[in-house]
Amino acid sequence: MARELPPTAGLPLNLNDLWPGRAPFAERAAAWLGVPHLQLECSGTAAMVVALRAMHRLRPQRDEVIVPAWTCPLVALAIHRAGLKLRLCDLAVNHFDMDIVQLATLANARTLAIVPTHLAGRVADVNASLDIAHRVGAYVLEDAAQALGAMQEGRSVGLLGDAAFFSLAVGKGLTLFEGGLLLTRDVVLRDAFAASHDATIKPDARMDWQRALELIGYTLAYRPSLLPLAYGRPLRKALAEGDPVAAVGDDFGPNIPLHTVSHWRQAVGARALKRLPAFLEATRTQALPRVTRLRRIPGVTVYDDVPGQRGVWPFLLLTLPTQAQRDKALQTLWTAGLGVSRLFIHALPDYGYLRDVVSDALLPNARDFAARSLTITNSPWLDDATFERICSVLERSVGSSR
């Protein structure tokens, strides 16, 4: 029977998670993270829109938001939806963090927020953004969409900056089939976020039904035996048509859903949340020796924690020395059903559908990172023998002369 591994380690749902009921999901998630309060939104993108609108109301003279140039296209769409202007910061050399020298030149009296981004469950350098932001009077909004459960200095990510948002989308650990959590330790911002939610987010029965059906579908189909239909077939079709953006799901429309989350989906999330800590620990235990194995491949850079950090491991993010070597590896691995993929296809200016939102810029490091990076799933369904097959392909690819 055909098997397909997902590109990320999502927490599988059980059928009994779908039982009708109500539960205070945000409150339970806050207790797990050890934070006083979390505000639930319908997606990480919606949480970002709500947060930025609140920040802009508090500091209306500021209208620019600085983000890394290689990040999820939804970040650009959220800033546009909030009525603000996007400023791109190039990446540091061979890293997903922003170039601090360039960041310092971009920040000014019009900067509303700087958005350090915790990618692939790894913890970003928030302190550098804090120093620059507070020098010019801007907020730091941590993008922790891919880092729910990650820790820095013994506490949840999101507590160093002024605020943070997490995503509950498919593949990011726990999912409500979309969902987001907004965090701040600042009482003024917390009240502003609540007011922004009331002004921005409205009930939508059609979206409630759509998300409910999608969540049921996820519960049933998220397994290697059914993922060839739900994930593998659309992936291979998009790649055959020469559309890698569609293959990784980077092809977002301009409309960002902004609606409440049903009590039933919150209850599903609350039930699944009980299993999340053990799941994150199991995926961490699996990931660490695999990081060590990948580091034995000459020229491969794999991103890990540094002292004081304890990230989460939805997938492994790595770069190869050249784009040609990365492409050679993907030629074998991307359609093989092994959970190998790419994170974001382009730097933000290079998505055609963002041309009206994102201005072009000289971004050599972001474009280089996009060209040389790939991801390997950290799903528990990826066994050691299959992982070793992936490593063998990588070894042959980086050993090539091209």
XYZ file of C-alpha atoms in Angstrom:
402
model
C 0.000 0.000 0.000
C 1.294 3.488 -0.863
C 2.434 5.629 2.043
C 3.043 9.370 2.167
C 4.751 11.183 5.003
C 3.618 14.724 5.874
C 6.180 17.530 5.532
C 5.802 18.440 9.208
C 5.061 16.750 12.516
C 1.449 17.594 13.227
C -0.245 16.154 16.291
C -2.745 13.514 15.108
C -6.262 13.931 16.443
C -8.287 11.078 17.922
C -11.912 10.448 17.073
C -12.909 11.088 20.682
C -11.380 14.577 20.388
C -14.353 15.364 18.129
C -16.967 14.741 20.818
C -19.397 17.687 21.228
C -18.732 20.025 24.108
C -17.154 23.224 25.336
C -13.803 23.864 26.973
C -11.711 26.970 27.744
C -8.982 26.226 25.204
C -7.063 29.529 25.455
C -7.032 29.374 29.252
C -5.689 25.817 29.229
C -3.049 26.679 26.647
C -1.972 29.650 28.773
C -1.652 27.425 31.836
C 0.485 24.977 29.855
C 2.792 27.746 28.598
C 2.971 29.352 32.035
C 1.630 32.704 30.844
C -1.202 34.714 32.418
C -3.380 35.117 29.335
C -3.762 34.140 25.671
C -6.240 35.621 23.204
C -7.695 33.135 20.720
C -8.055 34.093 17.060
C -9.049 32.146 13.950
C -5.465 31.980 12.604
C -1.969 33.200 13.290
C -2.477 35.674 10.453
C -5.655 37.022 12.062
C -3.794 37.324 15.370
C -1.140 39.412 13.612
C -3.776 41.677 12.047
C -5.489 42.175 15.412
C -2.181 42.936 17.138
C -0.923 45.393 14.518
C -4.196 47.303 14.417
C -4.096 47.620 18.207
C -0.497 48.814 18.163
C -1.298 51.343 15.457
C -4.176 52.759 17.499
C -1.796 53.237 20.414
C 0.901 54.826 18.226
C -0.948 56.252 15.205
C 2.023 58.294 13.978
C 3.851 55.046 13.154
C 2.884 52.972 10.118
C 5.831 50.744 9.119
C 6.467 47.127 10.089
C 9.888 45.533 9.562
C 9.998 41.805 8.808
C 12.608 39.363 7.515
C 12.598 39.169 3.728
C 12.302 35.365 3.779
C 9.180 34.504 5.715
C 5.606 33.361 5.161
C 3.796 35.439 2.512
C 0.843 35.694 4.909
C 2.954 38.080 6.990
C 3.009 40.553 4.120
C -0.737 40.113 3.564
C -1.460 40.655 7.271
C 0.495 43.911 7.330
C -1.338 45.087 4.223
C -4.708 44.080 5.718
C -3.864 46.071 8.849
C -3.399 49.154 6.663
C 0.345 49.409 7.321
C 3.515 49.531 5.224
C 5.939 46.635 4.904
C 9.680 47.158 5.241
C 11.936 44.237 4.352
C 15.149 43.394 6.172
C 17.607 41.022 4.544
C 18.690 37.919 6.428
C 22.017 37.405 8.121
C 24.427 35.332 6.051
C 23.270 31.677 5.966
C 20.694 32.208 8.717
C 16.985 32.977 9.047
C 17.563 35.814 11.545
C 17.503 39.379 10.250
C 20.726 41.208 9.383
C 21.162 43.348 12.487
C 23.233 46.020 10.735
C 20.548 46.532 8.102
C 17.790 46.347 10.710
C 19.384 49.208 12.627
C 19.391 51.363 9.475
C 15.734 50.563 8.669
C 14.270 51.372 12.079
C 13.172 54.959 12.544
C 10.445 57.198 13.935
C 7.865 55.652 11.572
C 8.546 52.077 12.677
C 5.550 50.640 14.489
C 6.910 47.126 15.029
C 9.830 44.847 14.302
C 8.934 41.183 13.786
C 11.677 38.683 14.682
C 10.571 35.274 13.447
C 10.992 31.874 15.101
C 11.161 29.622 12.038
C 10.971 25.826 11.977
C 10.582 25.756 15.749
C 13.978 27.408 16.199
C 14.302 30.428 18.462
C 15.155 33.758 16.823
C 17.444 36.466 18.175
C 14.794 38.624 19.839
C 17.189 40.625 22.013
C 18.823 42.263 19.013
C 15.421 43.381 17.731
C 14.498 44.651 21.195
C 17.583 46.849 21.426
C 16.885 48.446 18.049
C 13.107 48.738 18.488
C 13.236 50.366 21.890
C 15.896 52.794 20.679
C 13.371 54.195 18.185
C 10.195 53.682 20.247
C 8.806 50.705 18.294
C 7.202 47.472 19.461
C 8.663 43.997 19.042
C 6.044 41.501 17.840
C 7.444 37.971 17.865
C 6.263 35.759 15.012
C 6.090 32.418 16.820
C 3.697 30.830 14.324
C 5.970 27.782 14.002
C 7.123 27.696 17.625
C 4.241 26.896 19.983
C 5.898 25.303 22.998
C 9.401 26.640 22.294
C 11.289 28.051 25.265
C 13.905 30.759 25.713
C 15.691 31.420 28.992
C 13.365 28.979 30.745
C 10.067 30.468 29.608
C 7.860 30.504 26.532
C 8.982 32.359 23.459
C 6.929 35.512 23.078
C 7.723 36.919 26.500
C 10.899 38.784 25.580
C 9.155 40.971 23.025
C 6.192 43.232 23.630
C 3.830 40.653 22.111
C 3.784 37.439 20.092
C 1.458 35.258 18.080
C 1.311 31.497 17.575
C -0.358 29.514 14.811
C -2.605 26.477 15.207
C -2.640 25.666 11.501
C -2.195 22.140 10.183
C 1.343 20.856 10.598
C 2.423 23.185 13.394
C 1.906 20.711 16.225
C -1.567 21.184 17.679
C -4.211 22.297 15.190
C -7.810 23.475 15.266
C -7.595 23.473 11.456
C -6.501 27.092 11.580
C -6.368 29.049 14.780
C -4.037 31.501 16.461
C -3.033 32.649 19.912
C -1.998 36.179 20.831
C 0.297 36.784 23.801
C 1.425 39.900 25.645
C 2.633 40.574 29.161
C 1.732 44.273 28.834
C -1.658 45.126 30.368
C -2.168 48.129 28.085
C -1.505 46.021 25.004
C -3.721 43.230 26.317
C -6.656 45.618 26.634
C -5.866 47.051 23.204
C -5.788 43.553 21.681
C -9.183 42.757 23.179
C -10.625 45.983 21.794
C -9.059 45.300 18.396
C -10.586 41.827 18.390
C -14.033 43.253 19.102
C -13.648 45.775 16.272
C -12.168 43.331 13.737
C -13.491 39.808 14.356
C -17.096 38.843 13.687
C -19.023 35.545 13.812
C -19.248 33.702 10.500
C -21.422 30.577 10.422
C -20.210 29.547 6.962
C -16.568 29.581 8.082
C -17.507 27.702 11.257
C -18.961 24.884 9.175
C -16.068 24.906 6.725
C -13.443 24.687 9.465
C -15.434 22.000 11.272
C -15.538 19.838 8.159
C -11.851 20.456 7.496
C -10.992 19.486 11.067
C -12.967 16.248 10.735
C -11.202 15.584 7.426
C -7.821 16.162 9.073
C -8.697 13.718 11.858
C -9.587 11.031 9.332
C -6.962 11.631 6.628
C -3.846 12.580 8.611
C -2.141 9.196 8.379
C 0.413 7.766 5.927
C -2.146 5.539 4.192
C -4.433 8.441 3.208
C -1.947 11.278 2.782
C -1.141 10.169 -0.806
C -4.613 11.461 -1.703
C -4.853 14.426 0.662
C -1.280 15.709 0.249
C 0.828 13.711 -2.189
C -1.363 13.897 -5.293
C -1.810 17.728 -5.181
C 1.922 18.127 -4.465
C 3.022 16.081 -7.464
C 0.451 17.713 -9.730
C 1.705 21.195 -8.812
C 5.337 20.200 -9.344
C 4.506 18.593 -12.682
C 2.928 21.901 -13.720
C 6.060 23.802 -12.672
C 4.359 25.519 -9.734
C 6.464 25.017 -6.590
C 4.561 27.821 -4.826
C 1.359 25.802 -5.033
C 3.263 22.635 -4.117
C 4.217 24.002 -0.697
C 0.956 25.889 -0.172
C 2.439 29.378 -0.481
C -0.275 30.491 -2.914
C -2.487 32.597 -0.662
C -5.391 34.741 -1.780
C -5.760 38.396 -0.763
C -8.677 37.806 1.617
C -7.719 36.902 5.174
C -10.593 35.232 7.069
C -11.364 37.166 10.255
C -13.960 35.351 12.320
C -14.575 33.822 15.727
C -13.630 30.236 16.617
C -16.515 27.926 17.457
C -16.865 26.469 20.950
C -16.702 22.968 19.478
C -13.313 23.515 17.804
C -12.017 24.992 21.044
C -13.137 21.836 22.850
C -11.373 19.656 20.259
C -8.198 21.653 20.829
C -8.488 21.420 24.602
C -8.737 17.625 24.455
C -5.765 17.312 22.088
C -3.720 19.760 24.164
C -3.376 17.131 26.895
C -1.251 15.025 24.516
C 0.835 17.876 23.101
C 3.639 18.048 25.745
C 4.443 14.344 25.355
C 4.290 14.671 21.567
C 6.719 17.607 21.583
C 9.107 15.711 23.849
C 8.965 12.643 21.593
C 9.678 14.684 18.473
C 12.548 16.445 20.245
C 14.037 13.095 21.273
C 13.771 11.941 17.665
C 15.197 15.134 16.162
C 18.406 15.590 18.144
C 20.323 12.527 16.891
C 19.113 13.269 13.369
C 20.572 16.764 13.589
C 23.881 15.160 14.583
C 23.665 12.765 11.631
C 22.971 15.560 9.148
C 25.927 17.538 10.457
C 28.221 14.726 9.378
C 27.362 15.493 5.753
C 30.008 17.932 4.474
C 28.579 21.317 3.555
C 25.140 20.796 5.108
C 24.036 23.356 7.689
C 21.206 22.225 9.966
C 19.603 24.681 12.383
C 19.578 23.797 16.068
C 19.204 25.459 19.452
C 21.933 27.427 21.198
C 22.414 27.467 24.990
C 19.381 28.962 26.726
C 16.991 27.846 23.967
C 14.728 24.808 23.736
C 12.846 24.909 20.486
C 10.246 22.560 19.070
C 10.803 20.249 16.123
C 8.004 20.143 13.526
C 10.672 19.579 10.858
C 14.400 20.004 10.292
C 15.534 23.089 8.365
C 18.814 22.844 6.496
C 20.814 24.445 3.721
C 23.087 22.867 1.136
C 26.178 24.610 -0.223
C 24.665 25.516 -3.615
C 21.271 25.772 -5.263
C 22.313 23.136 -7.818
C 23.052 20.646 -5.046
C 19.804 21.468 -3.256
C 17.844 21.043 -6.489
C 19.563 17.730 -7.231
C 18.508 16.408 -3.805
C 14.937 17.606 -4.264
C 14.733 16.042 -7.717
C 14.872 12.679 -5.964
C 13.285 13.448 -2.605
C 10.466 15.951 -3.102
C 8.070 13.565 -4.842
C 9.208 10.381 -3.068
C 6.654 10.592 -0.261
C 9.367 10.897 2.394
C 8.354 14.235 3.914
C 11.109 16.289 2.251
C 9.975 19.715 1.063
C 10.770 23.416 1.058
C 9.584 25.973 3.575
C 9.067 29.206 1.605
C 9.852 29.160 -2.106
C 10.918 32.791 -2.517
C 12.000 35.909 -0.743
C 8.858 38.010 -0.368
C 9.326 40.323 -3.406
C 9.599 37.318 -5.722
C 6.015 36.061 -5.265
C 4.077 37.303 -8.267
C 0.820 37.728 -6.366
C 2.520 40.006 -3.798
C 3.732 42.586 -6.309
C 1.096 45.108 -5.254
C 1.994 44.610 -1.585
C 5.776 44.107 -1.511
C 8.286 46.373 -3.231
C 11.382 44.832 -4.764
C 14.676 45.278 -2.940
C 18.273 44.086 -2.980
C 18.084 41.026 -0.711
C 21.024 38.762 -1.567
C 21.036 36.746 1.644
C 17.279 36.077 1.703
C 17.301 34.973 -1.933
C 20.349 32.803 -1.315
C 18.688 31.139 1.691
C 15.551 30.454 -0.329
C 17.644 28.929 -3.109
C 19.665 26.555 -0.911
C 17.243 25.463 1.823
C 15.023 22.441 2.238
C 13.135 20.752 5.054
C 12.842 17.190 6.350
C 9.772 16.143 8.270
C 10.169 15.242 11.933
C 6.987 13.208 11.927
C 7.126 10.114 14.167
C 6.157 8.196 11.022
C 9.620 8.855 9.556
C 11.568 5.829 10.780
C 15.344 5.639 11.089
C 15.841 3.561 7.958
C 13.882 6.015 5.826
C 15.736 8.948 7.360
C 19.006 7.254 6.436
C 17.779 6.974 2.832
C 17.270 10.753 2.838
C 20.755 11.295 4.235
C 22.253 9.102 1.510
C 20.608 11.210 -1.183
C 21.906 14.380 0.455
C 25.414 12.933 0.620
C 25.349 12.101 -3.088
C 23.972 15.553 -3.912
C 26.566 17.563 -2.011
C 29.268 15.248 -3.312
C 28.415 16.184 -6.883
C 30.645 18.626 -8.756
C 27.773 20.918 -9.734
